[in-house]
PDB file of C-alpha atoms in Angstrom:
ATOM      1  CA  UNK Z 443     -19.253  15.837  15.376  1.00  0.00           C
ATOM      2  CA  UNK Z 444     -20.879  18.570  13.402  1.00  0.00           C
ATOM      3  CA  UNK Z 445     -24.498  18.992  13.099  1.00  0.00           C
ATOM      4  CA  UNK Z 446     -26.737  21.732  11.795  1.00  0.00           C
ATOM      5  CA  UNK Z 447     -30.568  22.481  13.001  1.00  0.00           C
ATOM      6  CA  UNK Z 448     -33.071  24.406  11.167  1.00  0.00           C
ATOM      7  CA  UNK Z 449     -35.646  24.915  13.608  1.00  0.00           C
ATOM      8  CA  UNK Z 450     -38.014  25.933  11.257  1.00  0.00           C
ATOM      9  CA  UNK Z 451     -39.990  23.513   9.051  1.00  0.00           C
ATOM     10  CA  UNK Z 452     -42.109  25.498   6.674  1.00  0.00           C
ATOM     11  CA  UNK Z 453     -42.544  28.893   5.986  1.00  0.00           C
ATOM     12  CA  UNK Z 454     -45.051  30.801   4.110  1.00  0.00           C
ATOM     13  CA  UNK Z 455     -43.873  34.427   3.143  1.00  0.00           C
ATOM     14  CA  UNK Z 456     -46.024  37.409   0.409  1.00  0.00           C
ATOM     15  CA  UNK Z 457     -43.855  38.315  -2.446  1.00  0.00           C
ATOM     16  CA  UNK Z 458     -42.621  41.319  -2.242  1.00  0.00           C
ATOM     17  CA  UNK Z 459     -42.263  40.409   1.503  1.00  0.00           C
ATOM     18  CA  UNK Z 460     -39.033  39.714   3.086  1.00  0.00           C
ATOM     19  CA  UNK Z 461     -37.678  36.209   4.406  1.00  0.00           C
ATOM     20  CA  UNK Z 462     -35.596  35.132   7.116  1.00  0.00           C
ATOM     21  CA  UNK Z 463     -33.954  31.932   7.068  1.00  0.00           C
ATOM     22  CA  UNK Z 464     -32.820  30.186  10.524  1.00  0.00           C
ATOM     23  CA  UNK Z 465     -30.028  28.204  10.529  1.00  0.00           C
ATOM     24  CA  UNK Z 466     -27.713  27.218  13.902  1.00  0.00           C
ATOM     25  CA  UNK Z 467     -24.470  25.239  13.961  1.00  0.00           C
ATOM     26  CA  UNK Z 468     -22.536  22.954  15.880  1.00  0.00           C
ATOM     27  CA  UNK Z 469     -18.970  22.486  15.367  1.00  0.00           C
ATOM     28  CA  UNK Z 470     -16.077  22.760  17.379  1.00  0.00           C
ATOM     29  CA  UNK Z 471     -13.430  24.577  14.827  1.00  0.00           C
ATOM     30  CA  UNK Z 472     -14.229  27.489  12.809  1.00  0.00           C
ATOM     31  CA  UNK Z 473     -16.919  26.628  10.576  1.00  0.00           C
ATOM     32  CA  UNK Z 474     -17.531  26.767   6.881  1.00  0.00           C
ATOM     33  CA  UNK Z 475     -20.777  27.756   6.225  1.00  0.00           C
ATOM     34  CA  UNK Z 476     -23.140  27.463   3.173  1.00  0.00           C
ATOM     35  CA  UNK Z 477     -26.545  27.420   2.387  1.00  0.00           C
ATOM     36  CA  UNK Z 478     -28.407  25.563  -0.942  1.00  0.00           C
ATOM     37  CA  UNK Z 479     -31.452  26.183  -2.378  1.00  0.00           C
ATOM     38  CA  UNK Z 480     -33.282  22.893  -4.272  1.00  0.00           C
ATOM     39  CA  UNK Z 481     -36.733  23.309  -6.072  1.00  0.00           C
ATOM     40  CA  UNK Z 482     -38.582  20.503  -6.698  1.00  0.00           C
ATOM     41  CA  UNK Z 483     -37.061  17.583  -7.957  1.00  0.00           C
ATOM     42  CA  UNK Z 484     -33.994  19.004  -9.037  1.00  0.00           C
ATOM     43  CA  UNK Z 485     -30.185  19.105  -7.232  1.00  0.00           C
ATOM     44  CA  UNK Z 486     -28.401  21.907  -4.956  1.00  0.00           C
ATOM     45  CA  UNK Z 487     -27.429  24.948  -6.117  1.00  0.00           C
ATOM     46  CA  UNK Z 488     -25.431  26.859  -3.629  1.00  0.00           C
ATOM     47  CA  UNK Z 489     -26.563  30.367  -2.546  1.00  0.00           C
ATOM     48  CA  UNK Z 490     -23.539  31.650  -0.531  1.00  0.00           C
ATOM     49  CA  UNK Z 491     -20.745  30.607   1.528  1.00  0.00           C
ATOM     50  CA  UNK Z 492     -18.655  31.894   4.378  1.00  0.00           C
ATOM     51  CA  UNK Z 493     -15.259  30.975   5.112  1.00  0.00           C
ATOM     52  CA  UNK Z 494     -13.817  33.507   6.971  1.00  0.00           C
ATOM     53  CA  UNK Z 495     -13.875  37.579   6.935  1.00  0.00           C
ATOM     54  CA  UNK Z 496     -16.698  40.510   7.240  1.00  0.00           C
ATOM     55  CA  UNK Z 497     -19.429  37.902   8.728  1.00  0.00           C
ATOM     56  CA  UNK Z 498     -22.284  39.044   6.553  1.00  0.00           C
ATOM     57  CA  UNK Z 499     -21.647  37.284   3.034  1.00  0.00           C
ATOM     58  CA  UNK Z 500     -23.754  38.249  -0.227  1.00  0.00           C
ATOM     59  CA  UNK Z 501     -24.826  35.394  -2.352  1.00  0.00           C
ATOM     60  CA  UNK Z 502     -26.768  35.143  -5.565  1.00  0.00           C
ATOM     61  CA  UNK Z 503     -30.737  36.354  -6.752  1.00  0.00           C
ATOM     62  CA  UNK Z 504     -30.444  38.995  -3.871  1.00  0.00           C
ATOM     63  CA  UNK Z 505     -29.608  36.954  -1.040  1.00  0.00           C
ATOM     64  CA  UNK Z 506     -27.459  37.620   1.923  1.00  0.00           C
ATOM     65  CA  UNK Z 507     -26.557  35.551   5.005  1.00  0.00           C
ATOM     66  CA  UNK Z 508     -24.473  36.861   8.515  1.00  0.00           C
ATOM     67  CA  UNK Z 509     -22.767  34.771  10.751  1.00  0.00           C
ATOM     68  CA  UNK Z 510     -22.748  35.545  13.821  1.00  0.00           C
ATOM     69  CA  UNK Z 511     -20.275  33.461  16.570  1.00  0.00           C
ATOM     70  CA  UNK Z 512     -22.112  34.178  19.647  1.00  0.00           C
ATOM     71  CA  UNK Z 513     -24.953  32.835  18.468  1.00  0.00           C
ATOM     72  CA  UNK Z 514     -23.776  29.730  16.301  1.00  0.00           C
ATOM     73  CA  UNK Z 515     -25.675  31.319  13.701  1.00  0.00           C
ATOM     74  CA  UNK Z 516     -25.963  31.682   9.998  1.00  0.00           C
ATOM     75  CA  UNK Z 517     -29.248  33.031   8.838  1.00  0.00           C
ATOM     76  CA  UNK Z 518     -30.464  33.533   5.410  1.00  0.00           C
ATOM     77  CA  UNK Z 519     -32.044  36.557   4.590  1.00  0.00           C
ATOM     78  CA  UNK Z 520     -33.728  38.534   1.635  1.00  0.00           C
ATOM     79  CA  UNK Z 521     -35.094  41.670   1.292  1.00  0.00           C
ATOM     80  CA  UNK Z 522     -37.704  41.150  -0.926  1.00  0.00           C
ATOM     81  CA  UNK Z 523     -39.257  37.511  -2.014  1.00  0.00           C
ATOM     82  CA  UNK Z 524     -40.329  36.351  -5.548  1.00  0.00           C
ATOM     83  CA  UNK Z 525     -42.883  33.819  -6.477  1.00  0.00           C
ATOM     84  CA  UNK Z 526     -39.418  32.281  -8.193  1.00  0.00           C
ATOM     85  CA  UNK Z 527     -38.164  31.476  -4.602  1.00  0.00           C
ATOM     86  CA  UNK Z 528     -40.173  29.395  -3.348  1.00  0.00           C
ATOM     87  CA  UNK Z 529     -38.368  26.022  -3.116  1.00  0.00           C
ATOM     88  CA  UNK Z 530     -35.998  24.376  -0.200  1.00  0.00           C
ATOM     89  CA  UNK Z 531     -33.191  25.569   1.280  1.00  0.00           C
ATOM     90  CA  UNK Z 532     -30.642  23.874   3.431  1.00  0.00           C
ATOM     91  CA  UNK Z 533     -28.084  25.150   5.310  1.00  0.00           C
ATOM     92  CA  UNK Z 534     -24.801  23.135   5.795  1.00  0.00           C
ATOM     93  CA  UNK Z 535     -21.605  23.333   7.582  1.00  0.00           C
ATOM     94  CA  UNK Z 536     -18.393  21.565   6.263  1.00  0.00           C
ATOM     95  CA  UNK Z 537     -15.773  19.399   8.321  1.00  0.00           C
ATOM     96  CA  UNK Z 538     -12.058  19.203   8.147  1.00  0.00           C
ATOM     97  CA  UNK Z 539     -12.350  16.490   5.675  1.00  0.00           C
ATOM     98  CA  UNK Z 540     -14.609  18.718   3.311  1.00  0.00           C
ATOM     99  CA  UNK Z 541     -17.877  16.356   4.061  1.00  0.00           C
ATOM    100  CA  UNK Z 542     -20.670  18.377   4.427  1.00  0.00           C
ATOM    101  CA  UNK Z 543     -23.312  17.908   6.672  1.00  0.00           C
ATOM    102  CA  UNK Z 544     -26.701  19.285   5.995  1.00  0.00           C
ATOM    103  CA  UNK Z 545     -29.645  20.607   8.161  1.00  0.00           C
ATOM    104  CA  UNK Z 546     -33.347  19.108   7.612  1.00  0.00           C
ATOM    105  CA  UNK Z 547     -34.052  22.120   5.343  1.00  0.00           C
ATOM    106  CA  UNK Z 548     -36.753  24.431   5.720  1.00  0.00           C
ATOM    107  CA  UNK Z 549     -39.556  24.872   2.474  1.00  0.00           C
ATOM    108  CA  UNK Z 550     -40.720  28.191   1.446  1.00  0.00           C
ATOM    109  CA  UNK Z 551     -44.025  28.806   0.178  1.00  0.00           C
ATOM    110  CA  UNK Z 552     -44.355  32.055  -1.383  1.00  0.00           C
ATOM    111  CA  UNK Z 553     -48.124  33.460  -1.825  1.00  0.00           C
ATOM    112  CA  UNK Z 554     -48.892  36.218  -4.114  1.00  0.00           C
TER     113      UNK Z 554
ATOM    114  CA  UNK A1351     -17.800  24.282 -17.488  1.00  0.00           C
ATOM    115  CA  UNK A1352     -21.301  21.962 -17.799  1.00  0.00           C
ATOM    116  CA  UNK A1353     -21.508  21.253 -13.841  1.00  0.00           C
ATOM    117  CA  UNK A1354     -22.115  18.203 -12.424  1.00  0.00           C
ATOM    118  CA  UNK A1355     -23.862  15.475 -14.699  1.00  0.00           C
ATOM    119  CA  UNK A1356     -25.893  12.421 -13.326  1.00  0.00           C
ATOM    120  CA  UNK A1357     -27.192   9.843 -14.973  1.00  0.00           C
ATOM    121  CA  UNK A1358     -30.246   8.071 -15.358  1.00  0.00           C
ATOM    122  CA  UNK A1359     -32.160  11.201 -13.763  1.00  0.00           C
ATOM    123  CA  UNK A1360     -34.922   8.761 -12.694  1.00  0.00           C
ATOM    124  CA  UNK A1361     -34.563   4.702 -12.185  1.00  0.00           C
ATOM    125  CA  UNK A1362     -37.567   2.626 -11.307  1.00  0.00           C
ATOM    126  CA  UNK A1363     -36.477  -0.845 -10.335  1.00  0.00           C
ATOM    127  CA  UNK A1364     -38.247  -3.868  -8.955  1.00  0.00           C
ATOM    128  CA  UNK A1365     -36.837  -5.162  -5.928  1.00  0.00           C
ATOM    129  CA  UNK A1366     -34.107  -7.148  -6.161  1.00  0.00           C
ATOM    130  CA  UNK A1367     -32.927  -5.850  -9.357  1.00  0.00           C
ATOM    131  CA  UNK A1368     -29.508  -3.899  -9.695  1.00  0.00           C
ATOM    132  CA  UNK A1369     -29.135  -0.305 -10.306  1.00  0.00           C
ATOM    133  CA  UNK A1370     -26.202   1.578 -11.298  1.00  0.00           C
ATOM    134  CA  UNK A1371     -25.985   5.371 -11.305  1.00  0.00           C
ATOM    135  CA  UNK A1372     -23.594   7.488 -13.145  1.00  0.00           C
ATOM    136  CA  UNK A1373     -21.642  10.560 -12.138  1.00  0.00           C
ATOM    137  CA  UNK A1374     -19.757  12.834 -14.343  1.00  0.00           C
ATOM    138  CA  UNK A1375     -17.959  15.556 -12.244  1.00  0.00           C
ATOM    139  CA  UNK A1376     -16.857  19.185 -12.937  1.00  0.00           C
ATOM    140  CA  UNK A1377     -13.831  18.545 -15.207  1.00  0.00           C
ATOM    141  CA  UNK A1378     -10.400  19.067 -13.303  1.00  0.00           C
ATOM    142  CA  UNK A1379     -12.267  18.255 -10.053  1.00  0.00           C
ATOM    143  CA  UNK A1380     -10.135  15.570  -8.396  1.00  0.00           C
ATOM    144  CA  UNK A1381     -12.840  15.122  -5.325  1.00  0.00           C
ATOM    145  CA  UNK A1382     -16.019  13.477  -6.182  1.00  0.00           C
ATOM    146  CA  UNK A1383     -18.881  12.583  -4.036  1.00  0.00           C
ATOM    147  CA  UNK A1384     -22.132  10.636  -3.510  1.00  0.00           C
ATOM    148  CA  UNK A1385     -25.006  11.644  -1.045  1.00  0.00           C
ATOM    149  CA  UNK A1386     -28.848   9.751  -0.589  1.00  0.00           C
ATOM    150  CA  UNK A1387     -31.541  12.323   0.462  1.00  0.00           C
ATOM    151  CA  UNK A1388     -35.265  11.180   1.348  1.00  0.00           C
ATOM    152  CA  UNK A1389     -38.284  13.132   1.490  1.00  0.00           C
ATOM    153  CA  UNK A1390     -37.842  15.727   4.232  1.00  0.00           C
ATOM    154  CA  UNK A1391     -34.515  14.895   4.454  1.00  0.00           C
ATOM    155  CA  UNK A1392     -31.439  17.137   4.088  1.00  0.00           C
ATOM    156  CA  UNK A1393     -28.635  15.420   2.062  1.00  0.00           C
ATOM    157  CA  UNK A1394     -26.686  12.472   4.154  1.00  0.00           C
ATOM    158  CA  UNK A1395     -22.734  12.144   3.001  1.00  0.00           C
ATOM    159  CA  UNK A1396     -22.208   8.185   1.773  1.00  0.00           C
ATOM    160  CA  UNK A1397     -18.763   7.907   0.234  1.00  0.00           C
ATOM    161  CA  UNK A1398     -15.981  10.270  -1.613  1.00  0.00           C
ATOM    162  CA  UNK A1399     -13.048  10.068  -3.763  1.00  0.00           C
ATOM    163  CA  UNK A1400      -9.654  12.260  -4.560  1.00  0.00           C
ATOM    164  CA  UNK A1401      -8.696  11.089  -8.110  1.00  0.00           C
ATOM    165  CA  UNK A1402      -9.758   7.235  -8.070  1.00  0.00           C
ATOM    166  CA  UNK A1403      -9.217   6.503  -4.241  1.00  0.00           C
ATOM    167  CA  UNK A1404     -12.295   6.023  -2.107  1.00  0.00           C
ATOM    168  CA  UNK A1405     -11.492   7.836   0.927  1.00  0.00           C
ATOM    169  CA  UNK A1406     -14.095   7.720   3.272  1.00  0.00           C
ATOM    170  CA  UNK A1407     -17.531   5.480   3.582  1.00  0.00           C
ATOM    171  CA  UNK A1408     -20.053   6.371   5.190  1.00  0.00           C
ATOM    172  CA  UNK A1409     -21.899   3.581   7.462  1.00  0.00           C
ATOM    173  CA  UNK A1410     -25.045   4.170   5.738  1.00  0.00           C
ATOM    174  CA  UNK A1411     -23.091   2.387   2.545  1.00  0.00           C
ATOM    175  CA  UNK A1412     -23.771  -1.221   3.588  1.00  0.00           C
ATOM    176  CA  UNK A1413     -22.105  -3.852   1.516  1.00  0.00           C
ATOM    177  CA  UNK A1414     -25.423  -3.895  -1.055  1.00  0.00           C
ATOM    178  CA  UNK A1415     -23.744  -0.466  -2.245  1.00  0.00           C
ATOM    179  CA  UNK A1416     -20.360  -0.424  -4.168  1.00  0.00           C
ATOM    180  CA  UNK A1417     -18.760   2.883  -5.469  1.00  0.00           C
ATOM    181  CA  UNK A1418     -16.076   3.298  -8.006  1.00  0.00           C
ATOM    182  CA  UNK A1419     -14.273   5.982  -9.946  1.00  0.00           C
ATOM    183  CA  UNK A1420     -11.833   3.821 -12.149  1.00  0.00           C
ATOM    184  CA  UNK A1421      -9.942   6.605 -13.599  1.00  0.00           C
ATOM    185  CA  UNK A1422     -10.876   9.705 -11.483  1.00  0.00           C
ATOM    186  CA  UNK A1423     -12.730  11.164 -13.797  1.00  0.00           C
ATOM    187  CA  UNK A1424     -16.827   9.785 -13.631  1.00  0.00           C
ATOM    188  CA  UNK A1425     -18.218   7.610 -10.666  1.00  0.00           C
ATOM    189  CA  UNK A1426     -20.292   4.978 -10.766  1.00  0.00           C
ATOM    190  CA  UNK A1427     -22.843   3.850  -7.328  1.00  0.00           C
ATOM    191  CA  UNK A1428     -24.550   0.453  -8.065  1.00  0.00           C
ATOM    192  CA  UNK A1429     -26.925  -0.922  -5.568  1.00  0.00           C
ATOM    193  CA  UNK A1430     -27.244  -4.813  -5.597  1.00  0.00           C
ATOM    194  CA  UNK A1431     -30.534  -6.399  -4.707  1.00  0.00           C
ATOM    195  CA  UNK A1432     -32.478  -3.272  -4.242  1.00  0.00           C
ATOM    196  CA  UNK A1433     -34.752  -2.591  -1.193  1.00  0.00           C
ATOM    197  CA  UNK A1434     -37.707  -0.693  -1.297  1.00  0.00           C
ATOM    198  CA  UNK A1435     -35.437   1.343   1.844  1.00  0.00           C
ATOM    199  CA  UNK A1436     -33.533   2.630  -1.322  1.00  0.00           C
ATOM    200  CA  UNK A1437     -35.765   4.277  -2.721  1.00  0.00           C
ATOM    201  CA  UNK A1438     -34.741   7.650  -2.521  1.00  0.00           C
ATOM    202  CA  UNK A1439     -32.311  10.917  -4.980  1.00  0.00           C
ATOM    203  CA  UNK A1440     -28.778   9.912  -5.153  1.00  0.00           C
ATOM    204  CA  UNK A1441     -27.113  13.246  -5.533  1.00  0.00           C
ATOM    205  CA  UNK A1442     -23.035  13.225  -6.896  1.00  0.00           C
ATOM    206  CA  UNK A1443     -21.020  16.623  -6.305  1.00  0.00           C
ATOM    207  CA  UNK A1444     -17.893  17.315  -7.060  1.00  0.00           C
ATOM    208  CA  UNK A1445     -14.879  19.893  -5.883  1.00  0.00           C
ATOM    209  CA  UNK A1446     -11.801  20.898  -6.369  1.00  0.00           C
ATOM    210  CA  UNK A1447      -8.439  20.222  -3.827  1.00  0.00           C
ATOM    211  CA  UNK A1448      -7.188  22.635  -1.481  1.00  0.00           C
ATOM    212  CA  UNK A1449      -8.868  25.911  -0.306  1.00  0.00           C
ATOM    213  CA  UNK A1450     -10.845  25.869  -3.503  1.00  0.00           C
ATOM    214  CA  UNK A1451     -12.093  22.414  -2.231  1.00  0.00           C
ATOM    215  CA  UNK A1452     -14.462  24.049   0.157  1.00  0.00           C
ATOM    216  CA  UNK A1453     -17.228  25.005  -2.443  1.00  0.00           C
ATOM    217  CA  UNK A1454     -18.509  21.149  -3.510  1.00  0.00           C
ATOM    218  CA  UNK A1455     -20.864  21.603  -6.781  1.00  0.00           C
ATOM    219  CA  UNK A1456     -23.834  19.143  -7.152  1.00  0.00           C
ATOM    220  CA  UNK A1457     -25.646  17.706  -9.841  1.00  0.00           C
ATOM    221  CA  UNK A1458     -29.213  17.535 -10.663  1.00  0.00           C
ATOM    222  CA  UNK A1459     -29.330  14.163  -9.198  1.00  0.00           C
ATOM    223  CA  UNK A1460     -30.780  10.246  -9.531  1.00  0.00           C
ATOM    224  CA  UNK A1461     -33.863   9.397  -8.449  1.00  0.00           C
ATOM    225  CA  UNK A1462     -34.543   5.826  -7.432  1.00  0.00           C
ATOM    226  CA  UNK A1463     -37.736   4.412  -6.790  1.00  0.00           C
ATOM    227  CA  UNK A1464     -37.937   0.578  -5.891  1.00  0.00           C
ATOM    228  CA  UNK A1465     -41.513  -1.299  -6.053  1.00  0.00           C
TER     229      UNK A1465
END
């Protein structure tokens, strides 16, 4: 079965600093990949997804992610933080029967 | 396209009482969706339909929960004699078929709180 672990619970970036997102996969196919961002109270929006192609996928308000085989990995990244991202983000990887199945998450605290 | 609508955004309930949530997908999406997230939690998968067949149920769906989607177009969850264990956002999402069918789009979600 598939399963995703974020080992990382909380983390507390500057603005204007950059962020780093850990996310590692299990799953025995080739994975589809996503991550979601969810601020307080409110639903998913999705940030990127990878499918298949160049392993390092852009997503929306400047964010990027790279998957990398070797490592199981598909890390969240972005250059340069704003107070506006500071919310939840989950990373997720989706089966053969297009169930997704979701990682802890990890909050972001973003201090000016 | 208005995304994925839920409705009531927030329930409270006394125990015991019977909620019902509604779900309004992404028009022309013929998959539909329900998760339950907790505090902490990441999303957990309970049920899905193509069109108006449930295909899949997730164990965590005991017989207190019923799903339907009478015409495959919005989704109802009810939960029957609600448990303070229920307490918790009931998130819908919704996709389309086929390659396409690998993006699923939430809603805002419904939170439930039972005292």
């Amino acid at each position: 079965a598939q399963s995703v672990t974020q080992p990382d619970i909380h983390i507390t970036v500057s603005e204007g600093a950059s962020l780093e997102l850990r996310c590692n996969y299990s799953y025995g196919a080739t994975p589809y990949l996503f991550w979601y961002v969810q601020s307080p109270g409110q639903g998913l929006q999705l940030l990127l997804k990878y499918f298949s192609g160049d392993t390092l996928v852009q997503g929306i308000k400047g964010f990027e992610a790279e998957f990398k085989r070797s490592q199981s990995s598909f890390n969240l990244r972005k250059p340069s933080v704003h107070w506006s991202d500071a919310a939840e983000y989950f990373c997720a990887v989706r089966s053969n029967d297009y169930k997704l199945s979701f990682g802890a998450g990890t909050t972001v605290t973003v201090r000016a | 396209d208005t995304g994925v609508s839920q409705d009531p955004r927030h329930k409270i309930t006394k125990r015991g009482q019977n909620v019902t949530f509604r779900c309004d997908p992404i028009s022309e999406h013929n998959r539909l969706y329900w998760y339950r997230q907790t505090l902490g939690q990441g999303p957990e998968f309970l049920t899905y339909f193509q069109n108006e067949a449930q295909l899949e149920k997730s164990r965590l769906l005991s017989d207190r929960f019923s799903a339907e989607r009478p015409k495959g177009s919005f989704s109802t969850l009810e939960i029957q004699r609600t448990e303070q264990g229920d307490s918790a956002m009931y998130l819908c999402a919704s996709s389309l078929g086929g390659l396409e069918g690998n993006t699923i789009y939430f809603g805002e979600g419904s939170w439930l709180t039972v005292v």
